[in-house]
Amino acid sequence: MHIDARAIDDQSIIEGDICIIGAGAAGISIALEWNNSPYKVILLEGGGFEYDDTVQELYRGELTGRPYFPIKSSRLHFFGGTTGHWGGVCSTFDEIDFKKRDWVDNSGWPIKLQDIAPFYPRAHPILDLGACEWDLKYWQKQNPALKPLPLDKNVMWSKVWQQSPPTRFGTKYKDTIVNAKNIYLYTYANVVDINAVENVSAIKQVTVKNSAGKQHTVKARFFILACCAIQNSRLLLASNKQAAAGLGNDNDLVGRYFMEHPHIKSGELRLLNPDPLKLYELVEGTKVRAQLAFSEKTQTELKVLNGTIALLPQEFAENSISNIKMWSNDDPRKSLDSFAKYNSLDKRSFFERHFMPSKLFKAYGLTTVMEQVPNPLSRVTLNNEKDALGVPRVNLNWQMLPLDKKTVTTLSKVLGQQVGAAGIGRVRLPDFMLDEKDDNIPSDFVSGGWHQMGTTRMSDDPKTGVVDANCKVHGINNLFVAGSSCYTTGGAANPTLTVVAISLRLSDHIKEQIKLPLT
Ligand SMILES: Cc1cc2nc3c(=O)[nH]c(=O)nc-3n(C[C@H](O)[C@H](O)[C@H](O)COP(=O)(O)OP(=O)(O)OC[C@H]3O[C@@H](n4cnc5c(N)ncnc54)[C@H](O)[C@@H]3O)c2cc1C
């Protein structure tokens, strides 16, 4: 059922069993799980079914750290969320991503890969991915041309990626949500405040507002915050009527540990033999490919982070401009246009120019995509300006640390040693890697992947995390957070497949909880 929150009586009281705030990949994945159940689900979406700049403008914020995408255009603010723009590139987390690593400060989730793995097969059809098979051997049986470079598997391996069409949640799931009898989707229902009971042990209700000047109250037994990392932390920090520092923020952790997947131009690979590297190519229609990844053993021995290297045809790589430079307009439609225009300067398709040689290439530009050290100073805070609905805007201070530079440098060097030892080629390092005393990576070499993680990190201990292993906010019985803001560390894989998997896991947990009598 769909209700436009601008069209109902002002000061309406809306009641349900579960209230999901945000209808993007996380929120919609959870709502679909409850379709046809005996429970009334309220799905609150700040925008409508189409782009509306008055709503998008609510996202505007200030950058105070490393250069980054404008906050306003780095996420989409309408039904379907940022899946309206995402690229569909998917992979799974690795076992090591969840471990406490003594060389990575603030690493270690309270759960293991095995806790998330059962949810990947359920996430696959939601994202229109192929078989839930992530072992290269499976894909080689389907296509023997997918041959890995002959590197020592104990050192580097070929990590598989799959390509979603990409699924646009706002298009694919609109009818199911709108026609569901027990799901009440409210559009133009921006949550501006989360209200707790006096001792802050539970959430009583949330307040929604819109540009029509209407304000409503939503009451439920369970609340799930699914607005993505920056907005999740913004709402918790701004909801400070009962807890002065914001909800879930007794230990000053909300907004901290913001993480991206730095995408770094990391050198050049020259191969002696011009065999096309089919396994590593992305052409139109590619469903499966690989990137070169550090093994767990190498990460442990060399004390570096998890990261992978993608290969791009060198003639493209040497002239490429960072995503952050191309995506610099506050209006996400204009940023997308300049991104697309930049990528259509010649007649070859986007995929051909970026990823695949129409002829045989011997030289490849290296792009390292990696996790970064969780850093409490890399953070989202509120600023003094308020948006049109009265919610404080945010500052984003994105930072990187010396281990980040060590990791990207080590990855390129190890690849160089590996291709040298195999007698198949050489790697040329960029100049910034040659000065080991300088921890800085020049901004021109660094971009992001629009992957926003952290800010409500997961930990068993309220002193080191905002949510527990079930994504419940510590100390608040009925408030949960869905999506990548809960990530303790970022892993080397694009985040959305795991966003959906972890959201399904959360949904199952609440299904268990809802059977319990109210306390
Ligand atoms: C250009 C681009 C390319 C990308 N490519 C990839 C890729 O290839 N692979 C990958 O894994 N990831 C990719 N991503 C990231 C991916 O889009 C996100 O990981 C994913 O969308 C996160 O889902 P989410 O539901 O947490 O957040 P979102 O999809 O952003 O959804 C949040 C929802 O909450 C709503 N909302 C926000 N605030 C409020 C409020 N106060 N009240 C009510 N509703 C609210 C929003 O309108 C939105 O609908 C890309 C992102 C971009 C921008």
PDB file of C-alpha atoms in Angstrom, residues 229-325:
ATOM      1  CA  ALA A 229      26.056   5.406   6.766  1.00  0.00           C
ATOM      2  CA  ILE A 230      26.094   9.216   6.715  1.00  0.00           C
ATOM      3  CA  GLN A 231      22.350   9.677   7.237  1.00  0.00           C
ATOM      4  CA  ASN A 232      22.065   6.901   9.856  1.00  0.00           C
ATOM      5  CA  SER A 233      24.639   8.610  12.052  1.00  0.00           C
ATOM      6  CA  ARG A 234      23.171  12.052  11.330  1.00  0.00           C
ATOM      7  CA  LEU A 235      19.726  10.960  12.551  1.00  0.00           C
ATOM      8  CA  LEU A 236      21.101   9.339  15.700  1.00  0.00           C
ATOM      9  CA  LEU A 237      23.212  12.392  16.540  1.00  0.00           C
ATOM     10  CA  ALA A 238      20.364  14.812  15.799  1.00  0.00           C
ATOM     11  CA  SER A 239      17.884  12.842  17.957  1.00  0.00           C
ATOM     12  CA  ASN A 240      19.123  14.385  21.191  1.00  0.00           C
ATOM     13  CA  LYS A 241      16.004  15.251  23.180  1.00  0.00           C
ATOM     14  CA  GLN A 242      16.333  12.356  25.625  1.00  0.00           C
ATOM     15  CA  ALA A 243      20.098  11.775  25.278  1.00  0.00           C
ATOM     16  CA  ALA A 244      22.062  14.997  24.941  1.00  0.00           C
ATOM     17  CA  ALA A 245      24.857  13.478  22.836  1.00  0.00           C
ATOM     18  CA  GLY A 246      22.400  11.682  20.555  1.00  0.00           C
ATOM     19  CA  LEU A 247      20.944   8.167  20.586  1.00  0.00           C
ATOM     20  CA  GLY A 248      23.392   5.274  20.996  1.00  0.00           C
ATOM     21  CA  ASN A 249      26.143   7.797  21.552  1.00  0.00           C
ATOM     22  CA  ASP A 250      26.927   7.409  25.261  1.00  0.00           C
ATOM     23  CA  ASN A 251      30.499   6.510  24.317  1.00  0.00           C
ATOM     24  CA  ASP A 252      30.950   9.167  21.625  1.00  0.00           C
ATOM     25  CA  LEU A 253      31.126   6.593  18.819  1.00  0.00           C
ATOM     26  CA  VAL A 254      28.236   7.527  16.509  1.00  0.00           C
ATOM     27  CA  GLY A 255      29.600   9.004  13.279  1.00  0.00           C
ATOM     28  CA  ARG A 256      33.153   7.787  13.907  1.00  0.00           C
ATOM     29  CA  TYR A 257      35.098   5.214  11.856  1.00  0.00           C
ATOM     30  CA  PHE A 258      33.724   6.405   8.520  1.00  0.00           C
ATOM     31  CA  MET A 259      35.328   4.194   5.853  1.00  0.00           C
ATOM     32  CA  GLU A 260      35.485   4.040   2.063  1.00  0.00           C
ATOM     33  CA  HIS A 261      37.214   1.686  -0.316  1.00  0.00           C
ATOM     34  CA  PRO A 262      40.050   3.884  -1.523  1.00  0.00           C
ATOM     35  CA  HIS A 263      40.574   3.322  -5.261  1.00  0.00           C
ATOM     36  CA  ILE A 264      44.228   4.117  -5.925  1.00  0.00           C
ATOM     37  CA  LYS A 265      46.192   4.313  -9.187  1.00  0.00           C
ATOM     38  CA  SER A 266      48.945   1.946  -8.192  1.00  0.00           C
ATOM     39  CA  GLY A 267      51.290   1.378 -11.126  1.00  0.00           C
ATOM     40  CA  GLU A 268      51.579  -0.403 -14.421  1.00  0.00           C
ATOM     41  CA  LEU A 269      51.811  -4.080 -15.320  1.00  0.00           C
ATOM     42  CA  ARG A 270      53.720  -4.974 -18.497  1.00  0.00           C
ATOM     43  CA  LEU A 271      53.351  -8.538 -19.693  1.00  0.00           C
ATOM     44  CA  LEU A 272      55.782 -10.257 -22.044  1.00  0.00           C
ATOM     45  CA  ASN A 273      53.064 -12.321 -23.674  1.00  0.00           C
ATOM     46  CA  PRO A 274      50.084 -10.451 -25.132  1.00  0.00           C
ATOM     47  CA  ASP A 275      47.536 -13.126 -24.235  1.00  0.00           C
ATOM     48  CA  PRO A 276      44.250 -11.428 -23.364  1.00  0.00           C
ATOM     49  CA  LEU A 277      43.489 -11.755 -19.681  1.00  0.00           C
ATOM     50  CA  LYS A 278      39.892 -12.875 -20.074  1.00  0.00           C
ATOM     51  CA  LEU A 279      39.443 -13.647 -16.393  1.00  0.00           C
ATOM     52  CA  TYR A 280      40.213 -10.066 -15.389  1.00  0.00           C
ATOM     53  CA  GLU A 281      38.243  -8.349 -18.148  1.00  0.00           C
ATOM     54  CA  LEU A 282      34.919  -6.585 -17.910  1.00  0.00           C
ATOM     55  CA  VAL A 283      33.173  -6.307 -21.258  1.00  0.00           C
ATOM     56  CA  GLU A 284      29.532  -5.741 -22.027  1.00  0.00           C
ATOM     57  CA  GLY A 285      27.730  -8.845 -20.820  1.00  0.00           C
ATOM     58  CA  THR A 286      30.443  -9.990 -18.404  1.00  0.00           C
ATOM     59  CA  LYS A 287      28.841 -11.795 -15.479  1.00  0.00           C
ATOM     60  CA  VAL A 288      31.980 -12.960 -13.708  1.00  0.00           C
ATOM     61  CA  ARG A 289      35.564 -11.706 -13.508  1.00  0.00           C
ATOM     62  CA  ALA A 290      38.405 -11.546 -10.997  1.00  0.00           C
ATOM     63  CA  GLN A 291      40.796  -9.151  -9.336  1.00  0.00           C
ATOM     64  CA  LEU A 292      44.194 -10.016  -7.880  1.00  0.00           C
ATOM     65  CA  ALA A 293      43.985 -10.217  -4.098  1.00  0.00           C
ATOM     66  CA  PHE A 294      46.368 -10.613  -1.183  1.00  0.00           C
ATOM     67  CA  SER A 295      46.044 -14.030   0.488  1.00  0.00           C
ATOM     68  CA  GLU A 296      45.308 -14.151   4.218  1.00  0.00           C
ATOM     69  CA  LYS A 297      48.833 -15.513   4.731  1.00  0.00           C
ATOM     70  CA  THR A 298      50.414 -12.551   2.925  1.00  0.00           C
ATOM     71  CA  GLN A 299      48.293 -10.030   4.828  1.00  0.00           C
ATOM     72  CA  THR A 300      49.347 -11.643   8.104  1.00  0.00           C
ATOM     73  CA  GLU A 301      53.044 -11.966   7.272  1.00  0.00           C
ATOM     74  CA  LEU A 302      53.424  -8.498   5.807  1.00  0.00           C
ATOM     75  CA  LYS A 303      51.012  -6.875   8.296  1.00  0.00           C
ATOM     76  CA  VAL A 304      48.897  -5.148   5.691  1.00  0.00           C
ATOM     77  CA  LEU A 305      45.187  -4.648   5.001  1.00  0.00           C
ATOM     78  CA  ASN A 306      42.948  -6.583   2.612  1.00  0.00           C
ATOM     79  CA  GLY A 307      43.009  -5.241  -0.903  1.00  0.00           C
ATOM     80  CA  THR A 308      42.728  -6.202  -4.555  1.00  0.00           C
ATOM     81  CA  ILE A 309      44.154  -4.993  -7.847  1.00  0.00           C
ATOM     82  CA  ALA A 310      42.018  -4.456 -10.940  1.00  0.00           C
ATOM     83  CA  LEU A 311      43.616  -4.353 -14.377  1.00  0.00           C
ATOM     84  CA  LEU A 312      42.679  -1.636 -16.873  1.00  0.00           C
ATOM     85  CA  PRO A 313      44.025  -1.247 -20.395  1.00  0.00           C
ATOM     86  CA  GLN A 314      47.006   1.052 -19.954  1.00  0.00           C
ATOM     87  CA  GLU A 315      46.015   3.482 -22.722  1.00  0.00           C
ATOM     88  CA  PHE A 316      42.865   4.214 -20.720  1.00  0.00           C
ATOM     89  CA  ALA A 317      44.440   4.040 -17.266  1.00  0.00           C
ATOM     90  CA  GLU A 318      47.165   6.598 -17.928  1.00  0.00           C
ATOM     91  CA  ASN A 319      44.665   9.292 -18.917  1.00  0.00           C
ATOM     92  CA  SER A 320      41.970   8.409 -16.417  1.00  0.00           C
ATOM     93  CA  ILE A 321      40.600  11.048 -14.062  1.00  0.00           C
ATOM     94  CA  SER A 322      39.591  10.087 -10.536  1.00  0.00           C
ATOM     95  CA  ASN A 323      35.893   9.397  -9.868  1.00  0.00           C
ATOM     96  CA  ILE A 324      35.938  12.149  -7.272  1.00  0.00           C
ATOM     97  CA  LYS A 325      36.948  14.721  -9.888  1.00  0.00           C
TER      98      LYS A 325
END
